[in-house]
Coordinates of C-alpha atoms in Angstrom, one line a residue:
X1 CA -77.8 10.1 67.2
X2 CA -77.6 6.5 65.9
X3 CA -78.2 3.8 68.4
X4 CA -75.7 1.0 68.7
X5 CA -76.8 -2.4 67.3
X6 CA -78.3 -4.9 69.7
X7 CA -76.2 -7.9 70.4
X8 CA -77.0 -10.9 68.1
X9 CA -78.9 -8.8 65.6
X10 CA -77.9 -8.6 62.0
X11 CA -76.4 -5.3 61.1
X12 CA -78.1 -3.9 58.0
X13 CA -75.9 -1.5 55.9
X14 CA -77.3 1.9 55.4
X15 CA -78.4 3.0 51.9
X16 CA -77.5 6.3 50.3
X17 CA -79.0 9.2 52.2
X18 CA -78.8 7.2 55.5
X19 CA -81.9 5.1 54.9
X20 CA -81.6 1.5 56.1
X21 CA -81.8 -1.4 53.7
X22 CA -84.3 -4.2 54.3
X23 CA -82.7 -7.2 56.0
X24 CA -82.4 -10.4 54.0
X25 CA -85.2 -12.8 54.1
X26 CA -85.0 -16.2 55.6
X27 CA -82.9 -18.6 53.6
X28 CA -80.9 -15.8 52.0
X29 CA -77.6 -17.4 53.0
X30 CA -78.4 -20.5 50.9
X31 CA -79.3 -18.3 48.0
X32 CA -76.0 -16.5 48.2
X33 CA -74.1 -19.8 48.2
X34 CA -76.1 -21.0 45.2
X35 CA -75.3 -17.7 43.4
X36 CA -71.6 -18.1 43.9
X37 CA -71.7 -21.6 42.6
X38 CA -73.6 -20.5 39.6
X39 CA -71.0 -17.7 39.0
X40 CA -68.2 -20.3 39.0
X41 CA -70.1 -22.5 36.6
X42 CA -70.8 -19.5 34.3
X43 CA -67.1 -18.6 34.3
X44 CA -66.1 -22.1 33.4
X45 CA -68.6 -22.2 30.6
X46 CA -67.3 -18.8 29.3
X47 CA -63.7 -20.0 29.4
X48 CA -64.7 -23.1 27.5
X49 CA -66.5 -21.0 24.9
X50 CA -63.3 -18.8 24.6
X51 CA -61.2 -21.9 24.1
X52 CA -63.5 -23.2 21.5
X53 CA -63.5 -19.8 19.7
X54 CA -59.7 -19.8 19.8
X55 CA -59.6 -23.3 18.3
X56 CA -62.1 -22.2 15.6
X57 CA -59.9 -19.2 14.9
X58 CA -56.8 -21.4 14.5
X59 CA -58.8 -23.6 12.2
X60 CA -59.8 -20.6 10.2
X61 CA -56.2 -19.6 10.0
X62 CA -55.3 -23.0 8.7
X63 CA -58.0 -22.8 6.2
X64 CA -56.9 -19.3 5.1
X65 CA -53.3 -20.6 4.7
X66 CA -54.6 -23.4 2.5
X67 CA -56.7 -20.9 0.6
X68 CA -53.7 -18.7 0.0
X69 CA -51.7 -21.7 -1.2
X70 CA -54.5 -22.6 -3.6
X71 CA -54.7 -19.0 -4.8
X72 CA -51.0 -18.9 -5.3
X73 CA -51.1 -22.2 -7.3
X74 CA -54.0 -20.9 -9.3
X75 CA -52.1 -17.7 -10.1
X76 CA -49.0 -19.7 -11.1
X77 CA -51.2 -21.8 -13.3
X78 CA -52.7 -18.8 -15.0
X79 CA -49.2 -17.2 -15.5
X80 CA -48.0 -20.4 -17.1
X81 CA -51.0 -20.5 -19.5
X82 CA -50.6 -16.8 -20.3
X83 CA -46.8 -17.1 -20.9
X84 CA -46.3 -20.5 -22.4
X85 CA -43.2 -19.7 -24.5
X86 CA -41.4 -17.9 -21.6
X87 CA -42.3 -20.8 -19.3
X88 CA -40.6 -23.3 -21.6
X89 CA -37.5 -21.2 -21.9
X90 CA -37.4 -20.6 -18.1
X91 CA -37.7 -24.4 -17.4
X92 CA -34.9 -25.1 -19.9
X93 CA -32.7 -22.4 -18.3
X94 CA -33.3 -24.0 -14.8
X95 CA -32.5 -27.5 -16.1
X96 CA -29.2 -26.2 -17.6
X97 CA -28.2 -24.7 -14.3
X98 CA -29.1 -27.9 -12.5
X99 CA -26.9 -29.8 -15.0
X100 CA -24.0 -27.4 -14.3
X101 CA -24.4 -27.8 -10.5
X102 CA -24.3 -31.6 -10.8
X103 CA -21.5 -31.6 -13.3
X104 CA -19.2 -29.3 -11.4
X105 CA -19.6 -30.0 -7.7
X106 CA -19.6 -28.2 -5.3
X107 CA -18.7 -25.0 -7.2
X108 CA -16.1 -23.6 -9.6
X109 CA -13.4 -21.2 -8.5
X110 CA -11.5 -18.2 -9.9
X111 CA -8.3 -16.7 -8.6
X112 CA -10.3 -13.9 -6.9
X113 CA -12.6 -16.4 -5.2
X114 CA -10.1 -17.0 -2.4
X115 CA -9.8 -13.4 -1.4
X116 CA -13.6 -13.1 -1.0
X117 CA -13.5 -16.4 0.9
X118 CA -10.7 -15.2 3.2
X119 CA -12.6 -12.1 4.2
X120 CA -15.8 -14.2 4.8
X121 CA -14.1 -16.5 7.3
X122 CA -13.0 -13.5 9.4
X123 CA -14.5 -10.2 8.1
X124 CA -12.3 -7.2 7.8
X125 CA -12.3 -4.3 5.3
X126 CA -10.3 -5.4 2.3
X127 CA -8.1 -2.8 0.7
X128 CA -8.4 -4.0 -2.9
X129 CA -12.1 -4.6 -3.3
X130 CA -15.3 -4.0 -1.2
X131 CA -16.6 -6.7 1.0
X132 CA -20.2 -6.9 -0.2
X133 CA -19.8 -10.4 -1.8
X134 CA -17.8 -11.6 1.2
X135 CA -20.7 -10.6 3.4
X136 CA -22.9 -12.9 1.2
X137 CA -20.5 -15.7 1.7
X138 CA -20.4 -15.0 5.4
X139 CA -24.2 -15.1 5.7
X140 CA -24.2 -18.6 4.1
X141 CA -21.2 -19.8 6.0
X142 CA -23.2 -21.7 8.7
X143 CA -24.5 -24.0 6.0
X144 CA -20.9 -25.0 4.9
X145 CA -22.0 -25.5 1.3
X146 CA -20.5 -24.0 -1.8
X147 CA -23.4 -25.7 -3.6
X148 CA -25.8 -23.5 -1.8
X149 CA -23.7 -20.4 -2.7
X150 CA -23.8 -21.1 -6.4
X151 CA -27.4 -22.4 -6.2
X152 CA -28.6 -19.0 -4.9
X153 CA -26.5 -17.4 -7.7
X154 CA -28.3 -19.5 -10.3
X155 CA -31.6 -18.3 -8.8
X156 CA -30.3 -14.7 -9.3
X157 CA -29.6 -15.5 -12.9
X158 CA -33.1 -16.8 -13.5
X159 CA -34.5 -13.8 -11.7
X160 CA -32.6 -11.5 -14.0
X161 CA -34.2 -13.1 -17.0
X162 CA -37.6 -12.9 -15.3
X163 CA -37.1 -9.2 -14.7
X164 CA -36.3 -8.5 -18.3
X165 CA -39.4 -10.4 -19.4
X166 CA -41.7 -8.9 -16.7
X167 CA -40.7 -5.3 -17.4
X168 CA -41.1 -5.6 -21.2
X169 CA -44.6 -7.2 -20.7
X170 CA -45.9 -5.1 -17.8
X171 CA -44.6 -1.6 -18.5
X172 CA -43.8 -1.7 -22.3
X173 CA -46.6 -4.0 -23.5
X174 CA -44.4 -6.3 -25.7
X175 CA -46.0 -9.5 -26.9
X176 CA -45.0 -12.7 -25.1
X177 CA -42.7 -13.9 -27.8
X178 CA -40.9 -10.6 -28.1
X179 CA -40.2 -10.3 -24.4
X180 CA -39.1 -13.9 -24.3
X181 CA -36.7 -13.3 -27.1
X182 CA -35.1 -10.4 -25.2
X183 CA -34.7 -12.6 -22.1
X184 CA -33.1 -15.5 -23.9
X185 CA -29.4 -14.2 -23.9
X186 CA -29.6 -13.9 -20.1
X187 CA -31.2 -17.3 -19.5
X188 CA -29.5 -19.5 -22.0
X189 CA -26.0 -18.0 -22.5
X190 CA -23.4 -20.7 -21.4
X191 CA -20.9 -18.2 -20.1
X192 CA -23.6 -16.6 -18.0
X193 CA -24.4 -20.0 -16.5
X194 CA -20.7 -20.7 -15.9
X195 CA -20.3 -17.3 -14.2
X196 CA -23.1 -18.2 -11.8
X197 CA -21.3 -21.5 -11.0
X198 CA -18.2 -19.5 -10.0
X199 CA -17.6 -18.1 -6.5
X200 CA -17.4 -14.5 -7.7
X201 CA -19.1 -11.2 -7.1
X202 CA -20.3 -10.5 -10.7
X203 CA -23.6 -12.3 -10.5
X204 CA -24.6 -10.6 -7.2
X205 CA -23.7 -7.2 -8.6
X206 CA -25.6 -7.7 -11.9
X207 CA -28.7 -9.0 -10.0
X208 CA -28.7 -5.9 -7.7
X209 CA -28.3 -3.6 -10.6
X210 CA -31.1 -5.2 -12.5
X211 CA -33.3 -5.1 -9.4
X212 CA -32.7 -1.3 -9.0
X213 CA -33.5 -0.7 -12.7
X214 CA -36.7 -2.9 -12.5
X215 CA -37.9 -1.0 -9.4
X216 CA -37.3 2.3 -11.1
X217 CA -38.9 1.5 -14.4
X218 CA -41.9 -0.6 -13.1
X219 CA -43.9 2.6 -12.9
X220 CA -43.5 5.9 -14.7
X221 CA -43.4 7.8 -11.4
X222 CA -42.2 5.8 -8.5
X223 CA -42.9 6.9 -4.9
X224 CA -40.3 8.0 -2.5
X225 CA -40.5 4.7 -0.8
X226 CA -39.6 2.9 -4.0
X227 CA -36.8 5.5 -4.4
X228 CA -35.5 4.5 -0.9
X229 CA -35.5 0.8 -1.9
X230 CA -33.7 1.7 -5.1
X231 CA -31.0 3.6 -3.2
X232 CA -30.5 0.8 -0.7
X233 CA -30.1 -1.8 -3.5
X234 CA -27.6 0.5 -5.3
X235 CA -25.7 1.0 -2.1
X236 CA -25.4 -2.8 -1.7
X237 CA -24.3 -3.1 -5.3
X238 CA -21.6 -0.4 -4.7
X239 CA -20.3 -2.4 -1.8
X240 CA -20.2 -5.5 -4.1
X241 CA -18.2 -3.9 -6.9
X242 CA -16.8 -0.4 -7.0
X243 CA -18.4 0.2 -10.4
X244 CA -21.7 0.6 -8.4
X245 CA -20.9 4.3 -8.1
X246 CA -21.4 4.9 -11.9
X247 CA -24.7 3.0 -11.6
X248 CA -25.8 5.5 -8.9
X249 CA -24.9 8.4 -11.0
X250 CA -26.7 7.0 -14.0
X251 CA -29.9 6.4 -11.9
X252 CA -29.8 9.9 -10.5
X253 CA -29.2 11.4 -13.9
X254 CA -32.2 9.5 -15.3
X255 CA -34.4 10.8 -12.4
X256 CA -33.3 14.4 -13.2
X257 CA -34.0 14.0 -16.9
X258 CA -37.4 12.6 -16.2
X259 CA -38.2 15.4 -13.8
X260 CA -39.0 13.1 -10.9
X261 CA -40.1 14.5 -7.6
X262 CA -37.2 15.7 -5.4
X263 CA -38.4 13.5 -2.6
X264 CA -37.7 10.4 -4.8
X265 CA -34.1 11.7 -5.5
X266 CA -33.5 12.5 -1.8
X267 CA -34.8 9.2 -0.6
X268 CA -32.5 7.4 -3.2
X269 CA -29.4 9.3 -2.1
X270 CA -30.1 8.9 1.6
X271 CA -30.9 5.2 1.4
X272 CA -27.8 4.6 -0.7
X273 CA -25.6 6.5 1.8
X274 CA -26.7 4.4 4.8
X275 CA -24.8 1.2 4.0
X276 CA -22.0 3.0 2.1
X277 CA -21.3 5.4 4.9
X278 CA -21.5 2.7 7.5
X279 CA -19.0 0.6 5.6
X280 CA -16.7 3.6 5.1
X281 CA -16.8 4.3 8.8
X282 CA -15.8 0.7 9.5
X283 CA -13.0 1.1 7.0
X284 CA -11.8 4.2 8.8
X285 CA -11.9 2.5 12.2
X286 CA -9.7 -0.3 10.9
X287 CA -7.5 1.4 8.3
X288 CA -7.5 5.0 9.4
X289 CA -9.1 6.4 6.1
X290 CA -12.7 7.2 5.3
X291 CA -13.0 5.2 2.1
X292 CA -14.4 2.0 0.6
X293 CA -11.1 0.7 -0.8
X294 CA -7.6 2.0 -1.4
X295 CA -6.9 0.3 -4.7
X296 CA -7.9 2.8 -7.5
X297 CA -4.2 3.7 -7.9
X298 CA -3.2 0.0 -8.5
X299 CA -5.8 -0.5 -11.2
X300 CA -5.2 2.8 -12.9
X301 CA -1.5 2.1 -13.0
X302 CA -2.2 -1.2 -14.7
X303 CA -4.3 0.7 -17.2
X304 CA -1.4 3.0 -18.3
X305 CA 1.3 0.4 -17.8
X306 CA 1.5 -0.7 -21.4
X307 CA 1.9 2.7 -23.1
X308 CA 3.4 4.9 -20.4
X309 CA 6.5 6.8 -21.7
X310 CA 8.4 8.6 -18.9
X311 CA 10.2 10.6 -21.6
X312 CA 7.0 12.5 -22.3
X313 CA 6.1 13.2 -18.6
X314 CA 7.3 16.6 -17.4
X315 CA 8.4 17.1 -13.8
X316 CA 8.0 13.5 -12.8
X317 CA 8.8 13.2 -9.1
X318 CA 11.9 11.2 -8.3
X319 CA 10.0 8.8 -6.1
X320 CA 7.8 7.8 -9.1
X321 CA 10.7 7.3 -11.5
X322 CA 11.0 3.8 -10.2
X323 CA 7.7 3.0 -12.0
X324 CA 9.1 3.7 -15.4
X325 CA 9.7 0.9 -17.8
X326 CA 10.9 0.6 -21.4
X327 CA 8.6 -0.9 -24.1
X328 CA 11.3 -3.1 -25.6
X329 CA 13.1 -3.7 -22.3
X330 CA 11.7 -4.4 -18.9
X331 CA 8.0 -4.0 -19.7
X332 CA 5.7 -7.1 -19.1
X333 CA 3.4 -8.1 -21.9
X334 CA -0.1 -7.4 -20.4
X335 CA -1.7 -4.5 -18.6
X336 CA -2.8 -6.7 -15.8
X337 CA 0.9 -7.6 -15.1
X338 CA 1.2 -4.1 -13.7
X339 CA -0.9 -5.2 -10.7
X340 CA -0.9 -9.0 -10.5
X341 CA 2.6 -10.0 -11.6
X342 CA 5.2 -10.3 -8.9
X343 CA 7.6 -8.4 -11.2
X344 CA 5.4 -5.3 -11.4
X345 CA 7.2 -2.0 -10.8
X346 CA 4.9 -1.3 -7.9
X347 CA 6.6 -4.2 -6.0
X348 CA 9.9 -2.3 -6.2
X349 CA 8.7 -0.3 -3.3
X350 CA 8.9 -1.6 0.3
X351 CA 5.8 -2.4 2.3
X352 CA 2.9 -4.8 2.0
X353 CA 1.5 -5.8 -1.3
X354 CA -1.5 -3.4 -1.1
X355 CA 0.2 -0.7 0.9
X356 CA -1.7 2.6 0.8
X357 CA 1.5 4.5 -0.1
X358 CA 1.9 2.3 -3.2
X359 CA -1.7 3.0 -4.1
X360 CA -1.0 6.8 -3.8
X361 CA 2.1 6.7 -5.9
X362 CA 0.5 4.5 -8.6
X363 CA -2.5 6.8 -8.8
X364 CA -0.4 10.0 -9.1
X365 CA 1.9 8.4 -11.7
X366 CA -1.1 7.1 -13.8
X367 CA -2.7 10.6 -13.8
X368 CA 0.5 12.2 -15.0
X369 CA 0.8 9.6 -17.8
X370 CA -2.8 10.3 -18.9
X371 CA -2.2 14.1 -18.9
X372 CA 1.0 13.7 -20.9
X373 CA -0.3 11.1 -23.3
X374 CA -4.1 11.7 -23.7
X375 CA -4.1 10.3 -27.3
X376 CA -2.4 7.0 -26.2
X377 CA -4.8 6.7 -23.3
X378 CA -7.9 7.3 -25.6
X379 CA -6.6 4.8 -28.1
X380 CA -6.0 2.1 -25.4
X381 CA -9.5 2.7 -23.9
X382 CA -11.2 2.6 -27.3
X383 CA -9.3 -0.6 -28.3
X384 CA -10.5 -2.4 -25.2
X385 CA -14.0 -1.1 -25.4
X386 CA -14.5 -2.2 -29.1
X387 CA -12.9 -5.5 -28.3
X388 CA -16.2 -6.3 -26.6
X389 CA -17.9 -6.5 -30.0
X390 CA -15.6 -9.0 -31.7
X391 CA -17.4 -12.0 -33.2
X392 CA -14.9 -14.6 -31.9
X393 CA -13.7 -15.0 -28.4
X394 CA -9.9 -15.1 -28.2
X395 CA -7.7 -16.4 -25.4
X396 CA -7.1 -13.3 -23.2
X397 CA -5.2 -12.2 -21.2
X398 CA -3.5 -15.6 -20.9
X399 CA -4.5 -19.3 -21.2
X400 CA -4.6 -19.8 -17.5
X401 CA -7.0 -17.0 -16.8
X402 CA -9.2 -17.6 -19.8
X403 CA -9.6 -21.3 -19.0
X404 CA -11.2 -20.3 -15.6
X405 CA -14.2 -18.8 -17.6
X406 CA -15.0 -22.2 -19.2
X407 CA -16.6 -25.5 -18.3
X408 CA -13.4 -27.5 -18.3
X409 CA -12.8 -31.2 -19.1
X410 CA -10.7 -31.9 -16.0
X411 CA -10.8 -30.9 -12.3
X412 CA -8.5 -28.0 -11.4
X413 CA -6.7 -28.4 -8.0
X414 CA -7.2 -25.7 -5.4
X415 CA -4.3 -23.2 -5.1
X416 CA -1.9 -23.6 -2.2
X417 CA -0.7 -20.0 -1.9
X418 CA -0.7 -18.5 1.6
X419 CA -3.6 -16.3 2.6
X420 CA -1.8 -14.4 5.4
X421 CA -3.7 -16.2 8.2
X422 CA -1.4 -19.2 8.5
X423 CA -3.5 -21.2 6.1
X424 CA -3.4 -21.7 2.3
X425 CA -6.2 -20.9 -0.1
X426 CA -7.1 -24.6 -0.3
X427 CA -7.3 -25.0 3.4
X428 CA -9.6 -22.1 3.8
X429 CA -11.9 -23.3 1.1
X430 CA -12.0 -26.8 2.8
X431 CA -12.7 -25.1 6.1
X432 CA -15.7 -23.2 4.6
X433 CA -17.1 -26.4 3.1
X434 CA -16.3 -28.5 6.1
X435 CA -14.9 -31.1 3.6
X436 CA -13.3 -31.3 0.2
X437 CA -14.0 -28.1 -1.7
X438 CA -12.1 -29.0 -4.9
X439 CA -14.3 -29.0 -8.0
X440 CA -15.3 -32.6 -8.9
X441 CA -16.5 -33.4 -12.4
X442 CA -19.5 -35.7 -12.8
X443 CA -20.1 -37.2 -16.3
X444 CA -22.0 -37.0 -18.5
X445 CA -23.2 -33.7 -17.1
X446 CA -19.9 -31.9 -17.2
X447 CA -19.3 -33.1 -20.7
X448 CA -22.7 -31.8 -21.8
X449 CA -22.0 -28.3 -20.4
X450 CA -18.6 -28.2 -22.0
X451 CA -20.1 -29.0 -25.4
X452 CA -23.0 -26.6 -24.8
X453 CA -20.6 -23.8 -24.1
X454 CA -18.9 -24.2 -27.4
X455 CA -22.0 -23.3 -29.3
X456 CA -24.6 -21.5 -27.2
X457 CA -23.4 -18.1 -26.1
X458 CA -23.9 -14.5 -27.0
X459 CA -21.2 -13.3 -29.4
X460 CA -19.7 -9.9 -28.9
X461 CA -21.0 -8.6 -32.2
X462 CA -24.5 -9.4 -31.1
X463 CA -24.0 -7.4 -27.9
X464 CA -23.3 -4.5 -30.2
X465 CA -26.4 -5.2 -32.2
X466 CA -28.5 -5.1 -29.0
X467 CA -27.0 -1.7 -28.1
X468 CA -27.7 -0.4 -31.6
X469 CA -31.3 -1.6 -31.5
X470 CA -31.6 0.2 -28.2
X471 CA -30.3 3.4 -29.8
X472 CA -32.6 3.1 -32.7
X473 CA -35.5 2.8 -30.3
X474 CA -34.5 6.0 -28.6
X475 CA -34.3 8.1 -31.8
X476 CA -38.0 8.7 -32.4
X477 CA -38.3 9.8 -28.7
X478 CA -35.5 12.3 -28.9
X479 CA -37.7 15.0 -27.5
X480 CA -38.0 12.9 -24.3
X481 CA -34.2 12.1 -24.3
X482 CA -35.0 8.7 -25.7
X483 CA -37.6 7.8 -23.2
X484 CA -37.1 5.2 -20.5
X485 CA -34.7 3.2 -22.7
X486 CA -32.0 5.7 -21.9
X487 CA -31.5 4.3 -18.4
X488 CA -30.6 0.6 -19.3
X489 CA -28.7 1.7 -22.4
X490 CA -26.5 4.3 -20.6
X491 CA -25.8 1.8 -17.8
X492 CA -24.9 -1.0 -20.2
X493 CA -22.4 1.2 -22.1
X494 CA -21.1 2.6 -18.8
X495 CA -20.5 -1.0 -17.5
X496 CA -18.6 -1.8 -20.6
X497 CA -16.6 1.4 -20.7
X498 CA -15.6 1.5 -17.0
X499 CA -13.2 -1.4 -17.0
X500 CA -11.6 -0.2 -20.3
X501 CA -11.0 3.2 -18.8
X502 CA -9.8 2.2 -15.3
X503 CA -8.4 -1.3 -15.5
X504 CA -8.4 -3.6 -18.5
X505 CA -10.7 -5.6 -20.8
X506 CA -12.0 -8.8 -19.3
X507 CA -14.6 -11.2 -20.8
X508 CA -16.4 -11.5 -17.4
X509 CA -16.9 -7.7 -17.3
X510 CA -19.1 -7.9 -20.4
X511 CA -21.8 -10.1 -18.9
X512 CA -23.2 -7.6 -16.4
X513 CA -24.1 -5.3 -19.3
X514 CA -26.0 -8.0 -21.2
X515 CA -29.3 -7.9 -19.3
X516 CA -29.4 -4.1 -19.6
X517 CA -28.6 -4.3 -23.3
X518 CA -31.4 -6.9 -23.8
X519 CA -33.8 -4.7 -21.9
X520 CA -32.9 -1.6 -24.0
X521 CA -33.3 -3.6 -27.2
X522 CA -36.7 -4.9 -26.1
X523 CA -37.9 -1.4 -25.3
X524 CA -37.2 -0.4 -28.9
X525 CA -40.3 -2.4 -29.9
X526 CA -42.8 -0.8 -27.6
X527 CA -45.9 0.6 -29.2
X528 CA -44.9 4.2 -29.0
X529 CA -41.7 3.6 -30.9
X530 CA -43.4 1.4 -33.5
X531 CA -46.1 4.0 -34.2
X532 CA -43.5 6.8 -34.7
X533 CA -41.4 4.7 -37.1
X534 CA -44.6 3.7 -38.9
X535 CA -45.3 7.4 -39.5
X536 CA -41.8 8.0 -40.8
X537 CA -41.5 5.0 -43.0
X538 CA -45.0 4.4 -44.3
X539 CA -46.3 8.0 -44.5
X540 CA -49.2 8.3 -46.9
X541 CA -50.7 11.5 -48.1
X542 CA -54.3 12.0 -47.5
X543 CA -56.4 11.2 -50.6
X544 CA -57.7 14.2 -52.5
X545 CA -61.4 14.9 -52.0
X546 CA -63.7 13.7 -54.9
X547 CA -64.4 16.4 -57.5
X548 CA -67.9 17.7 -57.6
X549 CA -69.7 17.6 -61.0
X550 CA -70.2 20.9 -62.8
X551 CA -73.6 22.4 -62.4
X552 CA -74.2 22.5 -66.2
X553 CA -73.4 18.8 -66.4
X554 CA -75.9 18.1 -63.7
X555 CA -78.6 20.0 -65.7
X556 CA -77.8 18.2 -68.9
X557 CA -78.0 14.9 -67.2
X558 CA -81.4 15.9 -65.7

């Protein structure tokens, strides 16, 4: 039994097993105090060392950022030295775009610009066209600068030329001068530069389409992650312009023809569906229908408007007879009058301008016309499609519309038509800009671009030449369905054919096909194609083996 400690004695703790520890020696209290002080000093020194290490780490990070900047500058310098001709063309293209921005400030406008702008100010699902471009305007709205809007579009234009060049150099091993030549129509075409200066969706759509094609063709067999990126980009292009759907079909068809892994196809479809389904769900919540737009009937009606003959349509519903017009009587001169003109037969119905019921009736009527007059429809589509390849540009569809595709010589006032929100188009444009949005011309820059546009542009006939070169490049690779060139070629033809089949020819609808046509033409000069053509055109028979001397002749000679 343990004895209690004696009063005044120091209690010594017991060690393990019950053995008592030795009591501290004399002066142990002073040693303990010194130990505690030393521990505090050590902790302070350790903290100081940690702070110094952190400072050194930050210094290393600053050095590494500097190193990265120097490496980037070094890489840029090497790229310039390796691609001198393209660098010169790219700089010229950038300067031209800068001149356009200074000459026509803050931006140029088309009739459709104000619909996009109206949605951007207060987003809602538009019944006539998707809101993808309006979302772009909405994202830049805090900056209140149309100059920024078109500045980014000019960067997209430069990027498209860069993508054409980079693909032809990296994947298809073209020489620098050849890849540069293919990119020139994209970089230097005056109408392309003017389109980038307009507040319109076409540049964004073309950029997204070219980006998807570049991602797909950069490697022969892309991964499923790249497939997902491609699908997302195509989904955004689809929400920019409805013709993005044929782009998706063309890309998927190419993947099937090339026997790509099913995971790549699945990733492309799923990633594309994410933004599209989300938008359609929003449309359903606002308009009550799971759709992207409700305007296909309006445009298809405009397509058949000029040649429709109700006498040839059997069993036409009474409610659609109001859409009938006579060629030499009440019919307006242009196809687009069937949708944009206030005297359009569609406006004979009651309801709002873009009423879904009007869209349904116009769609049903147009389909009946096509079924009853397939020859007239085919001729109309063919006429508009081949109009793309005319050498000269003509004023079409009318002077007012055509002039909006040109660098003008005088400022055009903003329209004052009402936008349905209590404000006019001009007032909404000024509200977005937080100032005067009307285009202002600055000389001599505006005059230079006006003169430049009269001479430097890709003529329609040359677009046809580019497509024919692309086809010629596919022929030797027919066993492989034309090789990789089939993708940009099919997409280019599809983008030219879609407006002719569903709406009407328009010069601005030609430009999105140009980068793809340039890419397809450049791919026709890849090494594989050149080798196969060399075998076909310069085939030489193998020389006959040298004859051996007769044995008797050899003996006589000996």
